[in-house]
């Protein structure tokens, strides 16, 4: 019997999906604070654009890199909102932000290459890197540093095999938003060590007190590959539309990789994405305001429980300190919380070893569920 590919066997399963599957299997209702699924639906003009596309028979192949009109709209958005000049030829439309990231890794990594990824950080970074038989090397984001990367410490992790660094701001799971000085320092770090920099900006529209700063603003030689998504900004998680922005030369190679991966993103979803960009943005503002309001209510509830946390500046997650009650096994504690109290949270170790003793709560869930979940968590020791 032939064996599976080493990358497939070694790739860990998502701890978030594990909790999701367990929650789905329970007989009663579960308060789901574990997954980044907006409690909103896409704006009506977005779903209407997809409906019109289906009704018109717009269900055939489109270019690998995406529909031209959408690429032009994305280039305009990145240039004006993210602050670095972008042409349509630099844009490749992807099946969600996750596929944009996978495309970026596929473009830049060979088996055995090392990749610097944040710890705590989204687990899919390590998963995608290992699937390509490259090696994730975790760089620490420590509470004493405000969960911000230390460039000097990063330098000590670089070897002759290091090929790429992943930067995520606003952060999943932390909700941190890196200031401009930190972002520029990371781009210069990549320059000094001749690394690619993959920037995960899937929450770029969801910041509160601090502006989002794109690494692409500081890119002088085309080493930054920026991944974005419509999923969180427009509550379009199931439509699976994202995009990768890079140099024109790299974008051409990226478009070529689309063929064996997905061929192209489905046309009605691209019509919806175009409507999202070109239509009114009041729904985005309303959702962001709702997440901020939920954040503030959640922080007050945690304060009432005497629990510590990191105040999120962006995204829609809350990083909560439960070290006083988990006994060094946050994964087991989260499982008991689910089974005994019907509250699903993402254990911190899902996001890396430094997540031990922490949990991620999603502010994207309904307000009443969020507050009831926190009440139950506070009573579990």
Tab-separated table of C-alpha atoms in Angstrom:
chain	number	residue	atom	x	y	z
A	1	UNK	CA	0.000	0.000	0.000
A	2	UNK	CA	1.547	3.386	-0.937
A	3	UNK	CA	2.068	5.978	1.783
A	4	UNK	CA	0.590	9.439	1.992
A	5	UNK	CA	2.702	12.517	1.320
A	6	UNK	CA	4.826	13.506	4.341
A	7	UNK	CA	3.353	16.989	4.411
A	8	UNK	CA	-0.205	15.677	4.571
A	9	UNK	CA	0.537	13.273	7.421
A	10	UNK	CA	2.562	15.749	9.475
A	11	UNK	CA	0.125	18.645	9.107
A	12	UNK	CA	-1.799	19.061	12.382
A	13	UNK	CA	-5.561	19.350	12.389
A	14	UNK	CA	-7.040	22.727	13.270
A	15	UNK	CA	-7.894	22.873	16.961
A	16	UNK	CA	-10.691	25.298	16.136
A	17	UNK	CA	-12.282	22.807	13.754
A	18	UNK	CA	-11.927	20.092	16.395
A	19	UNK	CA	-13.963	22.163	18.840
A	20	UNK	CA	-16.478	22.950	16.072
A	21	UNK	CA	-16.993	19.275	15.293
A	22	UNK	CA	-17.407	18.397	18.967
A	23	UNK	CA	-19.890	21.250	19.462
A	24	UNK	CA	-21.938	20.136	16.457
A	25	UNK	CA	-22.106	16.638	17.935
A	26	UNK	CA	-23.584	17.653	21.289
A	27	UNK	CA	-27.330	17.125	21.750
A	28	UNK	CA	-28.226	20.507	23.243
A	29	UNK	CA	-27.589	24.134	22.246
A	30	UNK	CA	-24.020	25.362	22.537
A	31	UNK	CA	-22.835	28.954	22.974
A	32	UNK	CA	-20.262	29.234	20.231
A	33	UNK	CA	-17.442	31.645	21.043
A	34	UNK	CA	-14.854	29.595	19.185
A	35	UNK	CA	-15.131	30.508	15.518
A	36	UNK	CA	-14.725	33.763	13.606
A	37	UNK	CA	-18.116	33.630	11.916
A	38	UNK	CA	-19.891	37.010	11.757
A	39	UNK	CA	-23.391	36.992	13.204
A	40	UNK	CA	-24.411	39.278	10.325
A	41	UNK	CA	-25.387	38.504	6.748
A	42	UNK	CA	-23.799	40.221	3.745
A	43	UNK	CA	-25.300	43.561	2.707
A	44	UNK	CA	-28.352	43.124	0.510
A	45	UNK	CA	-26.731	44.660	-2.571
A	46	UNK	CA	-23.949	42.072	-2.294
A	47	UNK	CA	-26.229	39.026	-2.290
A	48	UNK	CA	-28.388	40.643	-4.963
A	49	UNK	CA	-25.360	40.951	-7.262
A	50	UNK	CA	-24.695	37.227	-6.884
A	51	UNK	CA	-28.356	36.415	-7.549
A	52	UNK	CA	-28.376	38.527	-10.701
A	53	UNK	CA	-25.197	36.825	-11.905
A	54	UNK	CA	-26.739	33.384	-11.434
A	55	UNK	CA	-29.961	34.441	-13.148
A	56	UNK	CA	-27.991	35.825	-16.101
A	57	UNK	CA	-26.133	32.540	-16.530
A	58	UNK	CA	-22.825	34.029	-15.404
A	59	UNK	CA	-21.656	30.601	-14.264
A	60	UNK	CA	-18.783	29.841	-16.637
A	61	UNK	CA	-15.001	29.992	-16.452
A	62	UNK	CA	-13.378	33.374	-15.872
A	63	UNK	CA	-9.654	34.301	-16.025
A	64	UNK	CA	-7.380	32.572	-13.534
A	65	UNK	CA	-6.456	35.880	-11.895
A	66	UNK	CA	-10.064	37.010	-11.596
A	67	UNK	CA	-12.572	39.149	-13.447
A	68	UNK	CA	-10.906	42.281	-14.802
A	69	UNK	CA	-13.447	44.692	-13.358
A	70	UNK	CA	-13.008	43.206	-9.871
A	71	UNK	CA	-9.206	43.355	-10.132
A	72	UNK	CA	-9.448	47.021	-11.074
A	73	UNK	CA	-11.740	47.734	-8.136
A	74	UNK	CA	-9.419	45.891	-5.734
A	75	UNK	CA	-6.389	47.803	-7.041
A	76	UNK	CA	-8.252	51.045	-6.426
A	77	UNK	CA	-9.190	49.994	-2.899
A	78	UNK	CA	-5.638	48.956	-1.982
A	79	UNK	CA	-4.180	52.158	-3.436
A	80	UNK	CA	-6.596	54.448	-1.620
A	81	UNK	CA	-7.316	52.568	1.606
A	82	UNK	CA	-4.185	50.525	2.275
A	83	UNK	CA	-1.890	53.264	1.108
A	84	UNK	CA	0.356	51.670	-1.487
A	85	UNK	CA	0.008	52.095	-5.231
A	86	UNK	CA	-1.401	48.979	-6.879
A	87	UNK	CA	-2.241	48.192	-10.492
A	88	UNK	CA	-4.862	45.606	-11.524
A	89	UNK	CA	-2.065	43.404	-12.909
A	90	UNK	CA	-0.742	43.023	-9.349
A	91	UNK	CA	-4.015	41.514	-8.078
A	92	UNK	CA	-4.980	37.823	-8.100
A	93	UNK	CA	-8.471	36.926	-6.868
A	94	UNK	CA	-8.478	33.834	-4.645
A	95	UNK	CA	-10.904	31.437	-2.985
A	96	UNK	CA	-10.859	33.318	0.292
A	97	UNK	CA	-7.939	34.732	2.221
A	98	UNK	CA	-6.805	31.223	3.146
A	99	UNK	CA	-6.171	30.321	-0.480
A	100	UNK	CA	-4.414	33.640	-1.068
A	101	UNK	CA	-2.021	32.715	1.746
A	102	UNK	CA	-1.551	29.187	0.417
A	103	UNK	CA	-0.824	30.624	-3.009
A	104	UNK	CA	1.769	32.964	-1.492
A	105	UNK	CA	3.466	30.062	0.293
A	106	UNK	CA	3.373	27.896	-2.837
A	107	UNK	CA	5.084	30.688	-4.781
A	108	UNK	CA	7.946	31.122	-2.344
A	109	UNK	CA	8.696	27.892	-0.465
A	110	UNK	CA	10.546	24.669	-1.204
A	111	UNK	CA	10.686	21.529	0.939
A	112	UNK	CA	12.886	22.134	3.967
A	113	UNK	CA	12.647	25.928	3.903
A	114	UNK	CA	11.995	27.599	7.237
A	115	UNK	CA	9.171	30.091	7.797
A	116	UNK	CA	8.878	32.472	10.741
A	117	UNK	CA	5.283	32.464	12.002
A	118	UNK	CA	3.789	34.264	15.021
A	119	UNK	CA	3.131	32.467	18.315
A	120	UNK	CA	0.312	32.914	19.185
A	121	UNK	CA	-0.867	32.998	15.582
A	122	UNK	CA	-3.539	31.599	13.307
A	123	UNK	CA	-2.977	27.813	13.133
A	124	UNK	CA	-3.451	27.679	9.366
A	125	UNK	CA	-0.029	29.279	8.860
A	126	UNK	CA	1.743	26.243	10.276
A	127	UNK	CA	-0.695	23.906	8.547
A	128	UNK	CA	-0.123	25.382	5.085
A	129	UNK	CA	3.648	25.546	5.563
A	130	UNK	CA	3.844	21.909	6.660
A	131	UNK	CA	1.601	20.813	3.807
A	132	UNK	CA	4.299	22.171	1.474
A	133	UNK	CA	6.946	20.237	3.452
A	134	UNK	CA	8.498	23.450	4.731
A	135	UNK	CA	9.242	24.046	8.421
A	136	UNK	CA	7.341	26.520	10.622
A	137	UNK	CA	9.550	28.315	13.164
A	138	UNK	CA	7.512	30.190	15.740
A	139	UNK	CA	8.514	33.687	16.821
A	140	UNK	CA	7.198	34.718	20.240
A	141	UNK	CA	4.602	37.373	20.948
A	142	UNK	CA	4.906	37.811	24.703
A	143	UNK	CA	2.566	39.552	27.167
A	144	UNK	CA	5.456	41.557	28.625
A	145	UNK	CA	6.075	43.037	25.133
A	146	UNK	CA	2.431	43.847	24.558
A	147	UNK	CA	2.252	40.778	22.279
A	148	UNK	CA	4.355	42.645	19.688
A	149	UNK	CA	7.296	41.054	17.848
A	150	UNK	CA	10.838	41.796	18.999
A	151	UNK	CA	13.014	42.293	15.913
A	152	UNK	CA	16.205	41.477	17.842
A	153	UNK	CA	14.699	38.192	19.004
A	154	UNK	CA	13.546	37.484	15.452
A	155	UNK	CA	17.123	37.844	14.232
A	156	UNK	CA	18.207	35.000	16.492
A	157	UNK	CA	15.762	32.650	14.744
A	158	UNK	CA	17.091	33.233	11.234
A	159	UNK	CA	19.198	30.464	9.698
A	160	UNK	CA	20.512	29.821	6.217
A	161	UNK	CA	17.273	27.945	5.531
A	162	UNK	CA	14.938	30.806	6.533
A	163	UNK	CA	12.969	31.927	3.513
A	164	UNK	CA	9.928	33.880	4.700
A	165	UNK	CA	8.288	35.700	7.592
A	166	UNK	CA	4.528	35.905	8.189
A	167	UNK	CA	3.140	39.136	9.629
A	168	UNK	CA	-0.481	39.381	10.794
A	169	UNK	CA	-2.045	42.700	11.747
A	170	UNK	CA	-4.758	43.047	12.980
A	171	UNK	CA	-3.955	39.787	14.725
A	172	UNK	CA	-5.964	36.620	14.917
A	173	UNK	CA	-6.154	35.562	17.778
A	174	UNK	CA	-4.824	38.558	19.725
A	175	UNK	CA	-6.625	41.556	18.280
A	176	UNK	CA	-3.383	43.561	18.355
A	177	UNK	CA	-2.793	46.203	15.671
A	178	UNK	CA	0.864	46.909	14.960
A	179	UNK	CA	1.850	50.588	14.779
A	180	UNK	CA	3.582	51.942	11.687
A	181	UNK	CA	7.031	51.829	13.291
A	182	UNK	CA	6.733	48.128	14.064
A	183	UNK	CA	5.432	47.325	10.590
A	184	UNK	CA	8.251	49.201	8.881
A	185	UNK	CA	10.811	47.526	11.166
A	186	UNK	CA	9.530	44.096	10.086
A	187	UNK	CA	9.797	44.997	6.400
A	188	UNK	CA	13.358	46.251	6.933
A	189	UNK	CA	14.120	43.043	8.857
A	190	UNK	CA	12.961	41.050	5.832
A	191	UNK	CA	15.209	43.172	3.618
A	192	UNK	CA	18.288	42.667	5.817
A	193	UNK	CA	17.863	38.901	5.805
A	194	UNK	CA	16.601	38.708	2.202
A	195	UNK	CA	13.278	37.132	3.159
A	196	UNK	CA	9.848	37.180	1.598
A	197	UNK	CA	7.231	38.799	3.823
A	198	UNK	CA	3.689	37.425	3.648
A	199	UNK	CA	1.239	39.880	5.171
A	200	UNK	CA	-2.117	38.554	6.382
A	201	UNK	CA	-4.469	41.547	6.346
A	202	UNK	CA	-7.813	39.770	6.386
A	203	UNK	CA	-9.069	42.065	9.181
A	204	UNK	CA	-7.757	45.310	7.689
A	205	UNK	CA	-11.180	47.015	7.813
A	206	UNK	CA	-11.822	46.062	11.442
A	207	UNK	CA	-9.796	48.341	13.697
A	208	UNK	CA	-10.975	50.475	16.588
A	209	UNK	CA	-8.688	53.014	18.253
A	210	UNK	CA	-5.693	52.493	15.963
A	211	UNK	CA	-5.211	52.679	12.195
A	212	UNK	CA	-4.292	49.562	10.246
A	213	UNK	CA	-0.905	49.897	8.543
A	214	UNK	CA	-0.082	47.651	5.575
A	215	UNK	CA	3.497	46.363	5.194
A	216	UNK	CA	3.137	47.067	1.468
A	217	UNK	CA	3.508	50.787	2.262
A	218	UNK	CA	7.175	50.155	3.090
A	219	UNK	CA	8.004	47.624	0.369
A	220	UNK	CA	10.888	48.895	-1.782
A	221	UNK	CA	11.713	45.831	-3.860
A	222	UNK	CA	8.616	43.642	-4.232
A	223	UNK	CA	9.259	41.179	-1.400
A	224	UNK	CA	5.869	41.728	0.305
A	225	UNK	CA	2.926	39.510	-0.665
A	226	UNK	CA	-0.294	40.843	0.865
A	227	UNK	CA	-3.339	38.614	1.456
A	228	UNK	CA	-6.799	40.113	1.962
A	229	UNK	CA	-10.332	38.763	2.276
A	230	UNK	CA	-13.956	39.785	1.791
A	231	UNK	CA	-15.035	37.221	4.399
A	232	UNK	CA	-14.806	39.235	7.599
A	233	UNK	CA	-15.265	42.758	6.231
A	234	UNK	CA	-18.547	41.987	4.462
A	235	UNK	CA	-19.691	38.854	6.380
A	236	UNK	CA	-19.063	36.825	3.211
A	237	UNK	CA	-17.331	33.810	4.793
A	238	UNK	CA	-19.212	31.231	2.713
A	239	UNK	CA	-18.715	32.987	-0.604
A	240	UNK	CA	-14.948	32.382	-0.430
A	241	UNK	CA	-13.430	35.448	-2.076
A	242	UNK	CA	-10.053	36.915	-1.188
A	243	UNK	CA	-7.117	38.367	-3.077
A	244	UNK	CA	-3.347	38.428	-3.177
A	245	UNK	CA	-1.467	41.634	-4.017
A	246	UNK	CA	2.186	41.461	-5.014
A	247	UNK	CA	4.535	42.669	-7.724
A	248	UNK	CA	3.311	42.308	-11.295
A	249	UNK	CA	5.917	39.642	-12.075
A	250	UNK	CA	5.013	37.547	-9.029
A	251	UNK	CA	1.290	38.067	-9.679
A	252	UNK	CA	1.694	36.506	-13.133
A	253	UNK	CA	3.171	33.403	-11.507
A	254	UNK	CA	0.433	33.458	-8.878
A	255	UNK	CA	-2.257	33.505	-11.572
A	256	UNK	CA	-0.584	30.514	-13.193
A	257	UNK	CA	-0.785	28.593	-9.901
A	258	UNK	CA	-4.526	29.197	-9.749
A	259	UNK	CA	-5.124	26.718	-12.583
A	260	UNK	CA	-4.124	23.501	-10.745
A	261	UNK	CA	-5.402	24.846	-7.407
A	262	UNK	CA	-8.886	26.229	-8.133
A	263	UNK	CA	-8.808	27.253	-11.828
A	264	UNK	CA	-10.723	30.414	-10.904
A	265	UNK	CA	-13.035	31.759	-8.238
A	266	UNK	CA	-16.691	31.289	-9.175
A	267	UNK	CA	-18.123	34.158	-11.199
A	268	UNK	CA	-21.231	34.964	-9.082
A	269	UNK	CA	-19.074	35.261	-5.955
A	270	UNK	CA	-16.813	37.685	-7.820
A	271	UNK	CA	-19.879	39.695	-8.830
A	272	UNK	CA	-20.822	39.872	-5.151
A	273	UNK	CA	-17.303	40.992	-4.243
A	274	UNK	CA	-17.395	43.728	-6.865
A	275	UNK	CA	-20.727	44.964	-5.499
A	276	UNK	CA	-19.261	44.919	-1.994
A	277	UNK	CA	-16.402	47.203	-3.011
A	278	UNK	CA	-18.395	49.553	-5.225
A	279	UNK	CA	-21.561	49.767	-3.157
A	280	UNK	CA	-22.257	51.674	0.071
A	281	UNK	CA	-19.956	50.887	2.992
A	282	UNK	CA	-22.386	51.739	5.771
A	283	UNK	CA	-22.890	48.048	6.606
A	284	UNK	CA	-19.140	47.668	7.204
A	285	UNK	CA	-19.210	50.640	9.567
A	286	UNK	CA	-22.260	49.248	11.372
A	287	UNK	CA	-20.645	45.823	11.839
A	288	UNK	CA	-17.402	47.360	13.068
A	289	UNK	CA	-19.332	49.515	15.541
A	290	UNK	CA	-21.230	46.441	16.749
A	291	UNK	CA	-17.982	44.541	17.326
A	292	UNK	CA	-16.583	47.505	19.274
A	293	UNK	CA	-19.733	47.665	21.400
A	294	UNK	CA	-19.560	43.912	22.060
A	295	UNK	CA	-15.894	44.269	22.953
A	296	UNK	CA	-16.638	46.936	25.540
A	297	UNK	CA	-19.519	44.942	27.032
A	298	UNK	CA	-17.355	41.805	27.127
A	299	UNK	CA	-14.496	43.630	28.853
A	300	UNK	CA	-16.885	44.939	31.493
A	301	UNK	CA	-18.224	41.408	32.026
A	302	UNK	CA	-14.694	40.027	32.381
A	303	UNK	CA	-13.815	42.797	34.824
A	304	UNK	CA	-16.860	41.825	36.889
A	305	UNK	CA	-15.580	38.233	36.916
A	306	UNK	CA	-12.092	39.367	37.945
A	307	UNK	CA	-10.545	37.900	34.797
A	308	UNK	CA	-7.566	39.310	32.897
A	309	UNK	CA	-7.443	39.842	29.141
A	310	UNK	CA	-5.770	41.692	26.302
A	311	UNK	CA	-7.872	44.607	25.060
A	312	UNK	CA	-8.296	44.075	21.294
A	313	UNK	CA	-7.523	47.004	18.999
A	314	UNK	CA	-8.774	45.252	15.868
A	315	UNK	CA	-10.259	42.063	14.380
A	316	UNK	CA	-13.097	40.592	16.447
A	317	UNK	CA	-11.399	38.362	18.980
A	318	UNK	CA	-10.749	38.608	22.693
A	319	UNK	CA	-7.646	36.967	24.202
A	320	UNK	CA	-8.531	35.948	27.760
A	321	UNK	CA	-6.167	34.793	30.513
A	322	UNK	CA	-7.455	31.620	32.203
A	323	UNK	CA	-4.139	30.431	33.647
A	324	UNK	CA	-5.547	30.598	37.172
A	325	UNK	CA	-8.085	27.868	36.409
A	326	UNK	CA	-6.665	25.522	33.756
A	327	UNK	CA	-3.885	23.779	35.680
A	328	UNK	CA	-1.526	24.016	32.729
A	329	UNK	CA	-3.904	22.197	30.366
A	330	UNK	CA	-6.030	24.751	28.585
A	331	UNK	CA	-6.989	22.254	25.892
A	332	UNK	CA	-8.500	19.870	28.441
A	333	UNK	CA	-10.125	22.755	30.296
A	334	UNK	CA	-11.770	24.014	27.092
A	335	UNK	CA	-13.053	20.517	26.362
A	336	UNK	CA	-14.620	20.286	29.835
A	337	UNK	CA	-16.125	23.751	29.402
A	338	UNK	CA	-17.799	22.549	26.225
A	339	UNK	CA	-19.013	19.224	27.561
A	340	UNK	CA	-20.127	20.373	31.004
A	341	UNK	CA	-21.204	23.987	30.433
A	342	UNK	CA	-22.045	24.056	26.703
A	343	UNK	CA	-19.650	26.895	25.910
A	344	UNK	CA	-17.230	26.471	23.006
A	345	UNK	CA	-14.004	28.507	23.073
A	346	UNK	CA	-10.768	28.172	21.118
A	347	UNK	CA	-7.989	26.971	23.455
A	348	UNK	CA	-4.866	29.105	23.259
A	349	UNK	CA	-2.589	26.193	22.388
A	350	UNK	CA	-4.410	25.960	19.059
A	351	UNK	CA	-2.487	29.132	18.177
A	352	UNK	CA	0.918	27.943	19.399
A	353	UNK	CA	2.684	26.798	22.582
A	354	UNK	CA	2.693	30.330	24.027
A	355	UNK	CA	-1.105	30.206	24.024
A	356	UNK	CA	-1.097	27.833	27.005
A	357	UNK	CA	-3.360	29.251	29.703
A	358	UNK	CA	-5.282	31.538	27.344
A	359	UNK	CA	-8.469	31.200	25.284
A	360	UNK	CA	-9.759	33.100	22.265
A	361	UNK	CA	-13.348	34.317	22.378
A	362	UNK	CA	-15.082	35.533	19.226
A	363	UNK	CA	-16.827	38.891	19.358
A	364	UNK	CA	-18.550	37.981	16.104
A	365	UNK	CA	-21.217	36.016	17.951
A	366	UNK	CA	-24.506	37.502	19.131
A	367	UNK	CA	-24.157	39.862	22.102
A	368	UNK	CA	-26.406	37.910	24.452
A	369	UNK	CA	-24.546	34.666	23.730
A	370	UNK	CA	-21.199	36.372	24.263
A	371	UNK	CA	-22.166	37.741	27.665
A	372	UNK	CA	-23.819	34.500	28.806
A	373	UNK	CA	-20.732	32.572	27.701
A	374	UNK	CA	-18.467	34.850	29.727
A	375	UNK	CA	-20.759	34.446	32.754
A	376	UNK	CA	-20.424	30.653	32.523
A	377	UNK	CA	-16.669	30.811	31.975
A	378	UNK	CA	-16.259	32.986	35.052
A	379	UNK	CA	-17.884	30.319	37.203
A	380	UNK	CA	-15.585	27.492	36.042
A	381	UNK	CA	-12.485	26.844	38.114
